[in-house]
Every structure is written in structure tokens, then in C-alpha cells.
Amino acid sequence: MAGLIAGGQSLGMIAVALVVSRRGTMYRIGRGAALGLCVSAPGITAVALADTAAVAVAGGIVVGAGSGMFACHIGPLVLTNVPDTHLARMQALLVLVQSLALVVGNNALGALADAQGATLAAAVCAVGACAAGTVGLVLKPVRRLRQK
């Protein structure tokens, strides 16, 4: 079933990437990144609570759509506001921060899943994604950021 969920997630990401490549990012690029996180949260919850493969795959598609929306907006959001002379440095820093977050997050969630079960670990992911997205939607500086 994990392969089906991953396939659904890929389908959701590809669909959003195709729409963004055709129509462009949202005018308020900060809002687009924050909404992507909020869209992912119910998908994560659906995958965690799924009792059938169809529900899990549907949840994977929603997670992929939200992740795709976030990814298509967060790169331009960060890199648009960096001077051209510092783009390479910022990209390197962005990769470092993302990798560090994955190492810490995956190990912490793995330990939580081992101790309390995968459903609780997924619930923590859903709450974290929704909280981060909500903070992005509430903060005016993030919400109002536009792509140059």
C-alpha cells in the first residue's frame, strides 16, 4: 500500500506543478506557500486514518497537491528576495536547512512512531503542517509577499 500512496502523492505533485508551469505561481506567493501546507494537513490525516487503500491513495494525492503547491511557491518566495550576487549562497543555505530539518524530523517522528504508533506520528505531522500554514496565512509580511 505504501507504493500506492507514494504514487498518489506523486500524481498530486505533478498535477500542481503542471498547473503552475502553465498559469504561474499565485500573485501573493507567500499565501501560495502557506496554503500548500494547509492543503497537505487533511491529506496526511486521511493517510493516517485510512482503513482502505482508496482512502489512503486519495489522501496521498491531497498530500502531493499541497506539497507541490508549497514547493512551487517556497523556492521563488525565498529566492526572489535575495540579491543576484547572493543566489548561490542562499540556495546552498536553503538545501542545508531543508536537509537538517529532514534528518531531525525523520528521526524524531520515527522515534515517536516506534514508541506511540504511526497514527500519532502522522497526526503530529498534520498538526505541524496546518499550524505552519496558518501562521504563514496570519502573518502579514508572509501573506503579502509577491514575486518580483
mmCIF file of N, CA and C in Angstrom:
data_model
loop_
_atom_site.group_PDB
_atom_site.id
_atom_site.type_symbol
_atom_site.label_atom_id
_atom_site.label_comp_id
_atom_site.label_asym_id
_atom_site.label_seq_id
_atom_site.Cartn_x
_atom_site.Cartn_y
_atom_site.Cartn_z
ATOM 1 N N MET A 1 0.816 -1.185 0.000
ATOM 2 C CA MET A 1 0.000 0.000 0.000
ATOM 3 C C MET A 1 0.862 1.252 0.000
ATOM 4 N N ALA A 2 2.055 1.195 0.577
ATOM 5 C CA ALA A 2 2.932 2.371 0.611
ATOM 6 C C ALA A 2 3.266 2.859 -0.795
ATOM 7 N N GLY A 3 3.459 1.941 -1.726
ATOM 8 C CA GLY A 3 3.751 2.319 -3.103
ATOM 9 C C GLY A 3 2.586 3.047 -3.754
ATOM 10 N N LEU A 4 1.367 2.610 -3.457
ATOM 11 C CA LEU A 4 0.186 3.287 -3.993
ATOM 12 C C LEU A 4 0.052 4.703 -3.437
ATOM 13 N N ILE A 5 0.329 4.851 -2.146
ATOM 14 C CA ILE A 5 0.256 6.173 -1.522
ATOM 15 C C ILE A 5 1.321 7.088 -2.125
ATOM 16 N N ALA A 6 2.531 6.578 -2.271
ATOM 17 C CA ALA A 6 3.610 7.374 -2.880
ATOM 18 C C ALA A 6 3.267 7.743 -4.315
ATOM 19 N N GLY A 7 2.650 6.816 -5.041
ATOM 20 C CA GLY A 7 2.222 7.113 -6.405
ATOM 21 C C GLY A 7 1.148 8.193 -6.435
ATOM 22 N N GLY A 8 0.207 8.124 -5.504
ATOM 23 C CA GLY A 8 -0.820 9.153 -5.396
ATOM 24 C C GLY A 8 -0.213 10.504 -5.058
ATOM 25 N N GLN A 9 0.751 10.497 -4.151
ATOM 26 C CA GLN A 9 1.426 11.743 -3.787
ATOM 27 C C GLN A 9 2.145 12.338 -5.003
ATOM 28 N N SER A 10 2.806 11.491 -5.755
ATOM 29 C CA SER A 10 3.493 11.952 -6.968
ATOM 30 C C SER A 10 2.499 12.520 -7.974
ATOM 31 N N LEU A 11 1.376 11.867 -8.110
ATOM 32 C CA LEU A 11 0.338 12.350 -9.024
ATOM 33 C C LEU A 11 -0.147 13.745 -8.626
ATOM 34 N N GLY A 12 -0.380 13.947 -7.347
ATOM 35 C CA GLY A 12 -0.812 15.255 -6.861
ATOM 36 C C GLY A 12 0.238 16.329 -7.100
ATOM 37 N N MET A 13 1.498 16.000 -6.846
ATOM 38 C CA MET A 13 2.577 16.972 -7.054
ATOM 39 C C MET A 13 2.727 17.330 -8.529
ATOM 40 N N ILE A 14 2.668 16.321 -9.381
ATOM 41 C CA ILE A 14 2.811 16.561 -10.822
ATOM 42 C C ILE A 14 1.657 17.417 -11.336
ATOM 43 N N ALA A 15 0.445 17.127 -10.877
ATOM 44 C CA ALA A 15 -0.717 17.900 -11.321
ATOM 45 C C ALA A 15 -0.564 19.376 -10.970
ATOM 46 N N VAL A 16 -0.145 19.658 -9.744
ATOM 47 C CA VAL A 16 0.035 21.052 -9.330
ATOM 48 C C VAL A 16 1.193 21.689 -10.085
ATOM 49 N N ALA A 17 2.271 20.970 -10.262
ATOM 50 C CA ALA A 17 3.417 21.515 -10.999
ATOM 51 C C ALA A 17 3.030 21.862 -12.431
ATOM 52 N N LEU A 18 2.198 21.025 -13.054
ATOM 53 C CA LEU A 18 1.742 21.328 -14.410
ATOM 54 C C LEU A 18 0.870 22.581 -14.450
ATOM 55 N N VAL A 19 -0.013 22.728 -13.466
ATOM 56 C CA VAL A 19 -0.861 23.920 -13.410
ATOM 57 C C VAL A 19 0.003 25.169 -13.196
ATOM 58 N N VAL A 20 0.949 25.100 -12.287
ATOM 59 C CA VAL A 20 1.812 26.257 -12.013
ATOM 60 C C VAL A 20 2.695 26.569 -13.221
ATOM 61 N N SER A 21 3.169 25.540 -13.914
ATOM 62 C CA SER A 21 4.004 25.796 -15.092
ATOM 63 C C SER A 21 3.193 26.452 -16.204
ATOM 64 N N ARG A 22 1.906 26.204 -16.230
ATOM 65 C CA ARG A 22 1.027 26.770 -17.259
ATOM 66 C C ARG A 22 0.518 28.165 -16.885
ATOM 67 N N ARG A 23 0.123 28.322 -15.628
ATOM 68 C CA ARG A 23 -0.507 29.569 -15.190
ATOM 69 C C ARG A 23 0.392 30.456 -14.340
ATOM 70 N N GLY A 24 1.476 29.895 -13.827
ATOM 71 C CA GLY A 24 2.364 30.659 -12.952
ATOM 72 C C GLY A 24 1.965 30.507 -11.493
ATOM 73 N N THR A 25 2.806 31.051 -10.630
ATOM 74 C CA THR A 25 2.529 30.989 -9.199
ATOM 75 C C THR A 25 1.428 31.979 -8.846
ATOM 76 N N MET A 26 0.923 31.867 -7.653
ATOM 77 C CA MET A 26 -0.070 32.823 -7.176
ATOM 78 C C MET A 26 0.595 34.197 -7.081
ATOM 79 N N TYR A 27 -0.190 35.250 -7.272
ATOM 80 C CA TYR A 27 0.338 36.608 -7.206
ATOM 81 C C TYR A 27 0.965 36.869 -5.838
ATOM 82 N N ARG A 28 0.276 36.487 -4.799
ATOM 83 C CA ARG A 28 0.811 36.586 -3.437
ATOM 84 C C ARG A 28 1.490 35.260 -3.123
ATOM 85 N N ILE A 29 2.760 35.216 -3.413
ATOM 86 C CA ILE A 29 3.500 33.953 -3.373
ATOM 87 C C ILE A 29 3.611 33.380 -1.959
ATOM 88 N N GLY A 30 3.647 34.251 -0.943
ATOM 89 C CA GLY A 30 3.673 33.778 0.442
ATOM 90 C C GLY A 30 2.392 33.056 0.805
ATOM 91 N N ARG A 31 1.287 33.569 0.325
ATOM 92 C CA ARG A 31 -0.011 32.928 0.561
ATOM 93 C C ARG A 31 -0.046 31.548 -0.107
ATOM 94 N N GLY A 32 0.532 31.445 -1.299
ATOM 95 C CA GLY A 32 0.558 30.159 -2.003
ATOM 96 C C GLY A 32 1.321 29.094 -1.231
ATOM 97 N N ALA A 33 2.475 29.477 -0.674
ATOM 98 C CA ALA A 33 3.264 28.522 0.113
ATOM 99 C C ALA A 33 2.504 28.100 1.367
ATOM 100 N N ALA A 34 1.902 29.066 2.060
ATOM 101 C CA ALA A 34 1.158 28.758 3.287
ATOM 102 C C ALA A 34 -0.063 27.886 3.001
ATOM 103 N N LEU A 35 -0.778 28.195 1.929
ATOM 104 C CA LEU A 35 -1.945 27.376 1.577
ATOM 105 C C LEU A 35 -1.542 25.946 1.242
ATOM 106 N N GLY A 36 -0.380 25.786 0.611
ATOM 107 C CA GLY A 36 0.100 24.442 0.302
ATOM 108 C C GLY A 36 0.239 23.589 1.555
ATOM 109 N N LEU A 37 0.755 24.183 2.622
ATOM 110 C CA LEU A 37 0.878 23.446 3.887
ATOM 111 C C LEU A 37 -0.492 23.099 4.454
ATOM 112 N N CYS A 38 -1.412 24.053 4.379
ATOM 113 C CA CYS A 38 -2.769 23.804 4.900
ATOM 114 C C CYS A 38 -3.497 22.727 4.098
ATOM 115 N N VAL A 39 -3.248 22.669 2.798
ATOM 116 C CA VAL A 39 -3.867 21.637 1.956
ATOM 117 C C VAL A 39 -3.311 20.257 2.313
ATOM 118 N N SER A 40 -2.035 20.185 2.637
ATOM 119 C CA SER A 40 -1.405 18.897 2.955
ATOM 120 C C SER A 40 -1.954 18.263 4.228
ATOM 121 N N ALA A 41 -2.313 19.077 5.212
ATOM 122 C CA ALA A 41 -2.710 18.552 6.519
ATOM 123 C C ALA A 41 -3.873 17.557 6.470
ATOM 124 N N PRO A 42 -4.985 17.843 5.783
ATOM 125 C CA PRO A 42 -6.048 16.835 5.745
ATOM 126 C C PRO A 42 -5.637 15.569 4.997
ATOM 127 N N GLY A 43 -4.758 15.715 4.011
ATOM 128 C CA GLY A 43 -4.258 14.537 3.303
ATOM 129 C C GLY A 43 -3.446 13.632 4.217
ATOM 130 N N ILE A 44 -2.603 14.254 5.035
ATOM 131 C CA ILE A 44 -1.805 13.480 5.999
ATOM 132 C C ILE A 44 -2.735 12.758 6.968
ATOM 133 N N THR A 45 -3.754 13.456 7.426
ATOM 134 C CA THR A 45 -4.726 12.850 8.344
ATOM 135 C C THR A 45 -5.445 11.682 7.677
ATOM 136 N N ALA A 46 -5.833 11.860 6.411
ATOM 137 C CA ALA A 46 -6.527 10.782 5.690
ATOM 138 C C ALA A 46 -5.644 9.549 5.557
ATOM 139 N N VAL A 47 -4.368 9.762 5.247
ATOM 140 C CA VAL A 47 -3.447 8.624 5.136
ATOM 141 C C VAL A 47 -3.303 7.932 6.488
ATOM 142 N N ALA A 48 -3.193 8.703 7.552
ATOM 143 C CA ALA A 48 -3.012 8.128 8.885
ATOM 144 C C ALA A 48 -4.213 7.316 9.345
ATOM 145 N N LEU A 49 -5.391 7.765 8.990
ATOM 146 C CA LEU A 49 -6.610 7.112 9.486
ATOM 147 C C LEU A 49 -7.268 6.192 8.465
ATOM 148 N N ALA A 50 -6.675 6.041 7.300
ATOM 149 C CA ALA A 50 -7.285 5.268 6.210
ATOM 150 C C ALA A 50 -7.511 3.822 6.616
ATOM 151 N N ASP A 51 -8.710 3.336 6.299
ATOM 152 C CA ASP A 51 -8.994 1.919 6.529
ATOM 153 C C ASP A 51 -9.058 1.154 5.214
ATOM 154 N N THR A 52 -8.995 1.871 4.101
ATOM 155 C CA THR A 52 -8.956 1.222 2.789
ATOM 156 C C THR A 52 -7.846 1.853 1.956
ATOM 157 N N ALA A 53 -7.427 1.119 0.945
ATOM 158 C CA ALA A 53 -6.381 1.620 0.055
ATOM 159 C C ALA A 53 -6.855 2.854 -0.706
ATOM 160 N N ALA A 54 -8.116 2.889 -1.080
ATOM 161 C CA ALA A 54 -8.640 4.029 -1.836
ATOM 162 C C ALA A 54 -8.556 5.322 -1.026
ATOM 163 N N VAL A 55 -8.897 5.258 0.249
ATOM 164 C CA VAL A 55 -8.819 6.448 1.106
ATOM 165 C C VAL A 55 -7.363 6.865 1.283
ATOM 166 N N ALA A 56 -6.478 5.909 1.461
ATOM 167 C CA ALA A 56 -5.060 6.218 1.629
ATOM 168 C C ALA A 56 -4.474 6.861 0.371
ATOM 169 N N VAL A 57 -4.833 6.339 -0.792
ATOM 170 C CA VAL A 57 -4.337 6.902 -2.051
ATOM 171 C C VAL A 57 -4.906 8.304 -2.265
ATOM 172 N N ALA A 58 -6.194 8.492 -1.968
ATOM 173 C CA ALA A 58 -6.793 9.823 -2.080
ATOM 174 C C ALA A 58 -6.084 10.803 -1.150
ATOM 175 N N GLY A 59 -5.797 10.355 0.063
ATOM 176 C CA GLY A 59 -5.038 11.195 0.992
ATOM 177 C C GLY A 59 -3.656 11.511 0.450
ATOM 178 N N GLY A 60 -3.011 10.524 -0.173
ATOM 179 C CA GLY A 60 -1.704 10.747 -0.787
ATOM 180 C C GLY A 60 -1.765 11.782 -1.897
ATOM 181 N N ILE A 61 -2.828 11.758 -2.676
ATOM 182 C CA ILE A 61 -2.992 12.751 -3.749
ATOM 183 C C ILE A 61 -3.114 14.156 -3.155
ATOM 184 N N VAL A 62 -3.883 14.272 -2.075
ATOM 185 C CA VAL A 62 -4.045 15.576 -1.423
ATOM 186 C C VAL A 62 -2.719 16.047 -0.834
ATOM 187 N N VAL A 63 -1.991 15.137 -0.197
ATOM 188 C CA VAL A 63 -0.666 15.487 0.337
ATOM 189 C C VAL A 63 0.237 15.969 -0.795
ATOM 190 N N GLY A 64 0.223 15.261 -1.910
ATOM 191 C CA GLY A 64 1.051 15.651 -3.050
ATOM 192 C C GLY A 64 0.665 17.003 -3.616
ATOM 193 N N ALA A 65 -0.640 17.259 -3.697
ATOM 194 C CA ALA A 65 -1.096 18.557 -4.205
ATOM 195 C C ALA A 65 -0.634 19.686 -3.287
ATOM 196 N N GLY A 66 -0.776 19.493 -2.001
ATOM 197 C CA GLY A 66 -0.324 20.510 -1.051
ATOM 198 C C GLY A 66 1.186 20.678 -1.068
ATOM 199 N N SER A 67 1.900 19.568 -1.125
ATOM 200 C CA SER A 67 3.364 19.634 -1.182
ATOM 201 C C SER A 67 3.831 20.313 -2.460
ATOM 202 N N GLY A 68 3.163 19.990 -3.561
ATOM 203 C CA GLY A 68 3.514 20.618 -4.830
ATOM 204 C C GLY A 68 3.260 22.109 -4.808
ATOM 205 N N MET A 69 2.134 22.499 -4.220
ATOM 206 C CA MET A 69 1.821 23.922 -4.117
ATOM 207 C C MET A 69 2.854 24.633 -3.249
ATOM 208 N N PHE A 70 3.218 24.010 -2.140
ATOM 209 C CA PHE A 70 4.236 24.590 -1.258
ATOM 210 C C PHE A 70 5.570 24.704 -1.987
ATOM 211 N N ALA A 71 5.994 23.621 -2.623
ATOM 212 C CA ALA A 71 7.298 23.607 -3.291
ATOM 213 C C ALA A 71 7.375 24.604 -4.440
ATOM 214 N N CYS A 72 6.286 24.733 -5.190
ATOM 215 C CA CYS A 72 6.275 25.669 -6.325
ATOM 216 C C CYS A 72 6.282 27.126 -5.876
ATOM 217 N N HIS A 73 5.959 27.372 -4.624
ATOM 218 C CA HIS A 73 5.915 28.749 -4.134
ATOM 219 C C HIS A 73 7.067 29.080 -3.184
ATOM 220 N N ILE A 74 7.585 28.101 -2.446
ATOM 221 C CA ILE A 74 8.593 28.428 -1.432
ATOM 222 C C ILE A 74 9.941 28.778 -2.066
ATOM 223 N N GLY A 75 10.329 28.089 -3.129
ATOM 224 C CA GLY A 75 11.596 28.428 -3.783
ATOM 225 C C GLY A 75 11.603 29.847 -4.309
ATOM 226 N N PRO A 76 10.621 30.205 -5.134
ATOM 227 C CA PRO A 76 10.562 31.591 -5.598
ATOM 228 C C PRO A 76 10.378 32.595 -4.459
ATOM 229 N N LEU A 77 9.634 32.211 -3.422
ATOM 230 C CA LEU A 77 9.421 33.106 -2.283
ATOM 231 C C LEU A 77 10.752 33.476 -1.638
ATOM 232 N N VAL A 78 11.581 32.477 -1.421
ATOM 233 C CA VAL A 78 12.875 32.728 -0.778
ATOM 234 C C VAL A 78 13.839 33.401 -1.744
ATOM 235 N N LEU A 79 13.938 32.883 -2.954
ATOM 236 C CA LEU A 79 14.974 33.351 -3.868
ATOM 237 C C LEU A 79 14.647 34.672 -4.554
ATOM 238 N N THR A 80 13.381 35.047 -4.629
ATOM 239 C CA THR A 80 13.010 36.316 -5.260
ATOM 240 C C THR A 80 13.534 37.506 -4.476
ATOM 241 N N ASN A 81 13.623 37.367 -3.180
ATOM 242 C CA ASN A 81 14.006 38.485 -2.332
ATOM 243 C C ASN A 81 15.488 38.490 -1.979
ATOM 244 N N VAL A 82 16.272 37.726 -2.707
ATOM 245 C CA VAL A 82 17.721 37.663 -2.476
ATOM 246 C C VAL A 82 18.424 38.409 -3.609
ATOM 247 N N PRO A 83 19.416 39.221 -3.272
ATOM 248 C CA PRO A 83 20.163 39.891 -4.344
ATOM 249 C C PRO A 83 20.824 38.871 -5.275
ATOM 250 N N ASP A 84 20.916 39.210 -6.549
ATOM 251 C CA ASP A 84 21.508 38.292 -7.532
ATOM 252 C C ASP A 84 22.910 37.845 -7.139
ATOM 253 N N THR A 85 23.640 38.688 -6.447
ATOM 254 C CA THR A 85 25.018 38.356 -6.048
ATOM 255 C C THR A 85 25.074 37.275 -4.979
ATOM 256 N N HIS A 86 23.936 36.981 -4.341
ATOM 257 C CA HIS A 86 23.926 36.010 -3.242
ATOM 258 C C HIS A 86 23.050 34.788 -3.515
ATOM 259 N N LEU A 87 22.587 34.609 -4.748
ATOM 260 C CA LEU A 87 21.686 33.495 -5.063
ATOM 261 C C LEU A 87 22.298 32.133 -4.757
ATOM 262 N N ALA A 88 23.524 31.911 -5.190
ATOM 263 C CA ALA A 88 24.159 30.604 -4.964
ATOM 264 C C ALA A 88 24.312 30.321 -3.480
ATOM 265 N N ARG A 89 24.688 31.317 -2.720
ATOM 266 C CA ARG A 89 24.839 31.132 -1.270
ATOM 267 C C ARG A 89 23.499 30.805 -0.621
ATOM 268 N N MET A 90 22.460 31.518 -1.044
ATOM 269 C CA MET A 90 21.142 31.281 -0.463
ATOM 270 C C MET A 90 20.617 29.897 -0.838
ATOM 271 N N GLN A 91 20.837 29.463 -2.064
ATOM 272 C CA GLN A 91 20.399 28.126 -2.462
ATOM 273 C C GLN A 91 21.125 27.061 -1.648
ATOM 274 N N ALA A 92 22.416 27.257 -1.427
ATOM 275 C CA ALA A 92 23.174 26.303 -0.617
ATOM 276 C C ALA A 92 22.652 26.280 0.813
ATOM 277 N N LEU A 93 22.362 27.439 1.363
ATOM 278 C CA LEU A 93 21.826 27.515 2.715
ATOM 279 C C LEU A 93 20.441 26.878 2.791
ATOM 280 N N LEU A 94 19.632 27.098 1.776
ATOM 281 C CA LEU A 94 18.292 26.513 1.723
ATOM 282 C C LEU A 94 18.367 24.986 1.719
ATOM 283 N N VAL A 95 19.262 24.426 0.929
ATOM 284 C CA VAL A 95 19.436 22.965 0.883
ATOM 285 C C VAL A 95 19.918 22.450 2.239
ATOM 286 N N LEU A 96 20.833 23.162 2.870
ATOM 287 C CA LEU A 96 21.333 22.756 4.184
ATOM 288 C C LEU A 96 20.216 22.751 5.224
ATOM 289 N N VAL A 97 19.431 23.806 5.250
ATOM 290 C CA VAL A 97 18.334 23.901 6.221
ATOM 291 C C VAL A 97 17.295 22.809 5.975
ATOM 292 N N GLN A 98 16.950 22.569 4.702
ATOM 293 C CA GLN A 98 15.976 21.524 4.388
ATOM 294 C C GLN A 98 16.511 20.141 4.790
ATOM 295 N N SER A 99 17.761 19.892 4.521
ATOM 296 C CA SER A 99 18.352 18.587 4.857
ATOM 297 C C SER A 99 18.421 18.393 6.359
ATOM 298 N N LEU A 100 18.801 19.434 7.078
ATOM 299 C CA LEU A 100 18.868 19.336 8.533
ATOM 300 C C LEU A 100 17.485 19.067 9.120
ATOM 301 N N ALA A 101 16.479 19.767 8.594
ATOM 302 C CA ALA A 101 15.116 19.544 9.077
ATOM 303 C C ALA A 101 14.664 18.101 8.818
ATOM 304 N N LEU A 102 15.032 17.549 7.666
ATOM 305 C CA LEU A 102 14.673 16.156 7.369
ATOM 306 C C LEU A 102 15.354 15.178 8.321
ATOM 307 N N VAL A 103 16.629 15.387 8.568
ATOM 308 C CA VAL A 103 17.364 14.480 9.466
ATOM 309 C C VAL A 103 16.758 14.509 10.867
ATOM 310 N N VAL A 104 16.547 15.692 11.398
ATOM 311 C CA VAL A 104 15.988 15.816 12.746
ATOM 312 C C VAL A 104 14.531 15.340 12.772
ATOM 313 N N GLY A 105 13.730 15.820 11.830
ATOM 314 C CA GLY A 105 12.312 15.470 11.808
ATOM 315 C C GLY A 105 12.055 13.996 11.603
ATOM 316 N N ASN A 106 12.749 13.381 10.650
ATOM 317 C CA ASN A 106 12.536 11.957 10.391
ATOM 318 C C ASN A 106 12.925 11.101 11.588
ATOM 319 N N ASN A 107 14.020 11.439 12.239
ATOM 320 C CA ASN A 107 14.422 10.669 13.412
ATOM 321 C C ASN A 107 13.462 10.864 14.580
ATOM 322 N N ALA A 108 13.013 12.097 14.790
ATOM 323 C CA ALA A 108 12.067 12.352 15.878
ATOM 324 C C ALA A 108 10.731 11.666 15.612
ATOM 325 N N LEU A 109 10.239 11.775 14.387
ATOM 326 C CA LEU A 109 8.965 11.125 14.067
ATOM 327 C C LEU A 109 9.083 9.606 14.078
ATOM 328 N N GLY A 110 10.225 9.093 13.641
ATOM 329 C CA GLY A 110 10.457 7.651 13.710
ATOM 330 C C GLY A 110 10.449 7.146 15.140
ATOM 331 N N ALA A 111 11.086 7.883 16.038
ATOM 332 C CA ALA A 111 11.103 7.507 17.456
ATOM 333 C C ALA A 111 9.690 7.582 18.042
ATOM 334 N N LEU A 112 8.953 8.635 17.673
ATOM 335 C CA LEU A 112 7.571 8.758 18.147
ATOM 336 C C LEU A 112 6.710 7.619 17.618
ATOM 337 N N ALA A 113 6.849 7.290 16.345
ATOM 338 C CA ALA A 113 6.079 6.186 15.756
ATOM 339 C C ALA A 113 6.433 4.865 16.422
ATOM 340 N N ASP A 114 7.707 4.688 16.725
ATOM 341 C CA ASP A 114 8.135 3.451 17.384
ATOM 342 C C ASP A 114 7.557 3.350 18.797
ATOM 343 N N ALA A 115 7.517 4.473 19.492
ATOM 344 C CA ALA A 115 7.052 4.465 20.875
ATOM 345 C C ALA A 115 5.526 4.495 20.989
ATOM 346 N N GLN A 116 4.863 5.286 20.125
ATOM 347 C CA GLN A 116 3.426 5.510 20.288
ATOM 348 C C GLN A 116 2.575 5.068 19.104
ATOM 349 N N GLY A 117 3.194 4.723 17.999
ATOM 350 C CA GLY A 117 2.444 4.288 16.825
ATOM 351 C C GLY A 117 2.497 5.310 15.702
ATOM 352 N N ALA A 118 2.332 4.802 14.492
ATOM 353 C CA ALA A 118 2.428 5.643 13.300
ATOM 354 C C ALA A 118 1.283 6.649 13.208
ATOM 355 N N THR A 119 0.111 6.304 13.735
ATOM 356 C CA THR A 119 -1.028 7.218 13.654
ATOM 357 C C THR A 119 -0.741 8.502 14.417
ATOM 358 N N LEU A 120 -0.163 8.403 15.594
ATOM 359 C CA LEU A 120 0.164 9.595 16.370
ATOM 360 C C LEU A 120 1.256 10.408 15.671
ATOM 361 N N ALA A 121 2.247 9.735 15.127
ATOM 362 C CA ALA A 121 3.313 10.452 14.414
ATOM 363 C C ALA A 121 2.746 11.208 13.214
ATOM 364 N N ALA A 122 1.827 10.577 12.496
ATOM 365 C CA ALA A 122 1.195 11.254 11.362
ATOM 366 C C ALA A 122 0.324 12.407 11.828
ATOM 367 N N ALA A 123 -0.344 12.250 12.954
ATOM 368 C CA ALA A 123 -1.159 13.339 13.497
ATOM 369 C C ALA A 123 -0.287 14.536 13.855
ATOM 370 N N VAL A 124 0.879 14.285 14.406
ATOM 371 C CA VAL A 124 1.819 15.366 14.719
ATOM 372 C C VAL A 124 2.231 16.082 13.429
ATOM 373 N N CYS A 125 2.484 15.312 12.362
ATOM 374 C CA CYS A 125 2.823 15.914 11.062
ATOM 375 C C CYS A 125 1.680 16.788 10.552
ATOM 376 N N ALA A 126 0.465 16.289 10.629
ATOM 377 C CA ALA A 126 -0.695 17.043 10.142
ATOM 378 C C ALA A 126 -0.883 18.334 10.928
ATOM 379 N N VAL A 127 -0.780 18.249 12.242
ATOM 380 C CA VAL A 127 -0.932 19.441 13.076
ATOM 381 C C VAL A 127 0.191 20.434 12.793
ATOM 382 N N GLY A 128 1.413 19.929 12.645
ATOM 383 C CA GLY A 128 2.547 20.809 12.351
ATOM 384 C C GLY A 128 2.403 21.510 11.009
ATOM 385 N N ALA A 129 1.978 20.779 9.982
ATOM 386 C CA ALA A 129 1.797 21.385 8.655
ATOM 387 C C ALA A 129 0.693 22.437 8.687
ATOM 388 N N CYS A 130 -0.409 22.104 9.338
ATOM 389 C CA CYS A 130 -1.526 23.052 9.414
ATOM 390 C C CYS A 130 -1.136 24.282 10.235
ATOM 391 N N ALA A 131 -0.440 24.075 11.327
ATOM 392 C CA ALA A 131 -0.015 25.204 12.162
ATOM 393 C C ALA A 131 0.946 26.120 11.408
ATOM 394 N N ALA A 132 1.916 25.542 10.721
ATOM 395 C CA ALA A 132 2.875 26.349 9.962
ATOM 396 C C ALA A 132 2.169 27.116 8.845
ATOM 397 N N GLY A 133 1.250 26.462 8.150
ATOM 398 C CA GLY A 133 0.495 27.133 7.102
ATOM 399 C C GLY A 133 -0.375 28.244 7.648
ATOM 400 N N THR A 134 -1.006 27.993 8.772
ATOM 401 C CA THR A 134 -1.860 29.005 9.386
ATOM 402 C C THR A 134 -1.044 30.218 9.827
ATOM 403 N N VAL A 135 0.118 29.972 10.402
ATOM 404 C CA VAL A 135 0.995 31.084 10.791
ATOM 405 C C VAL A 135 1.370 31.898 9.556
ATOM 406 N N GLY A 136 1.683 31.215 8.460
ATOM 407 C CA GLY A 136 2.007 31.924 7.226
ATOM 408 C C GLY A 136 0.849 32.746 6.694
ATOM 409 N N LEU A 137 -0.359 32.252 6.855
ATOM 410 C CA LEU A 137 -1.534 32.995 6.395
ATOM 411 C C LEU A 137 -1.869 34.175 7.307
ATOM 412 N N VAL A 138 -1.522 34.062 8.573
ATOM 413 C CA VAL A 138 -1.836 35.110 9.534
ATOM 414 C C VAL A 138 -0.819 36.255 9.489
ATOM 415 N N LEU A 139 0.446 35.930 9.299
ATOM 416 C CA LEU A 139 1.490 36.951 9.303
ATOM 417 C C LEU A 139 1.432 37.796 8.033
ATOM 418 N N LYS A 140 1.206 39.082 8.190
ATOM 419 C CA LYS A 140 1.094 39.972 7.031
ATOM 420 C C LYS A 140 2.339 39.974 6.153
ATOM 421 N N PRO A 141 3.545 40.012 6.728
ATOM 422 C CA PRO A 141 4.721 40.046 5.841
ATOM 423 C C PRO A 141 4.819 38.815 4.922
ATOM 424 N N VAL A 142 4.447 37.651 5.422
ATOM 425 C CA VAL A 142 4.490 36.451 4.593
ATOM 426 C C VAL A 142 3.315 36.445 3.620
ATOM 427 N N ARG A 143 2.152 36.749 4.116
ATOM 428 C CA ARG A 143 0.926 36.716 3.321
ATOM 429 C C ARG A 143 0.982 37.690 2.139
ATOM 430 N N ARG A 144 1.635 38.809 2.318
ATOM 431 C CA ARG A 144 1.645 39.856 1.294
ATOM 432 C C ARG A 144 2.833 39.789 0.337
ATOM 433 N N LEU A 145 3.771 38.899 0.590
ATOM 434 C CA LEU A 145 4.939 38.813 -0.285
ATOM 435 C C LEU A 145 4.519 38.482 -1.714
ATOM 436 N N ARG A 146 5.116 39.192 -2.650
ATOM 437 C CA ARG A 146 4.841 38.976 -4.056
ATOM 438 C C ARG A 146 6.139 38.618 -4.755
ATOM 439 N N GLN A 147 6.001 37.915 -5.846
ATOM 440 C CA GLN A 147 7.160 37.592 -6.665
ATOM 441 C C GLN A 147 7.509 38.827 -7.490
ATOM 442 N N LYS A 148 8.801 39.110 -7.578
ATOM 443 C CA LYS A 148 9.253 40.285 -8.335
ATOM 444 C C LYS A 148 9.109 40.067 -9.820
#
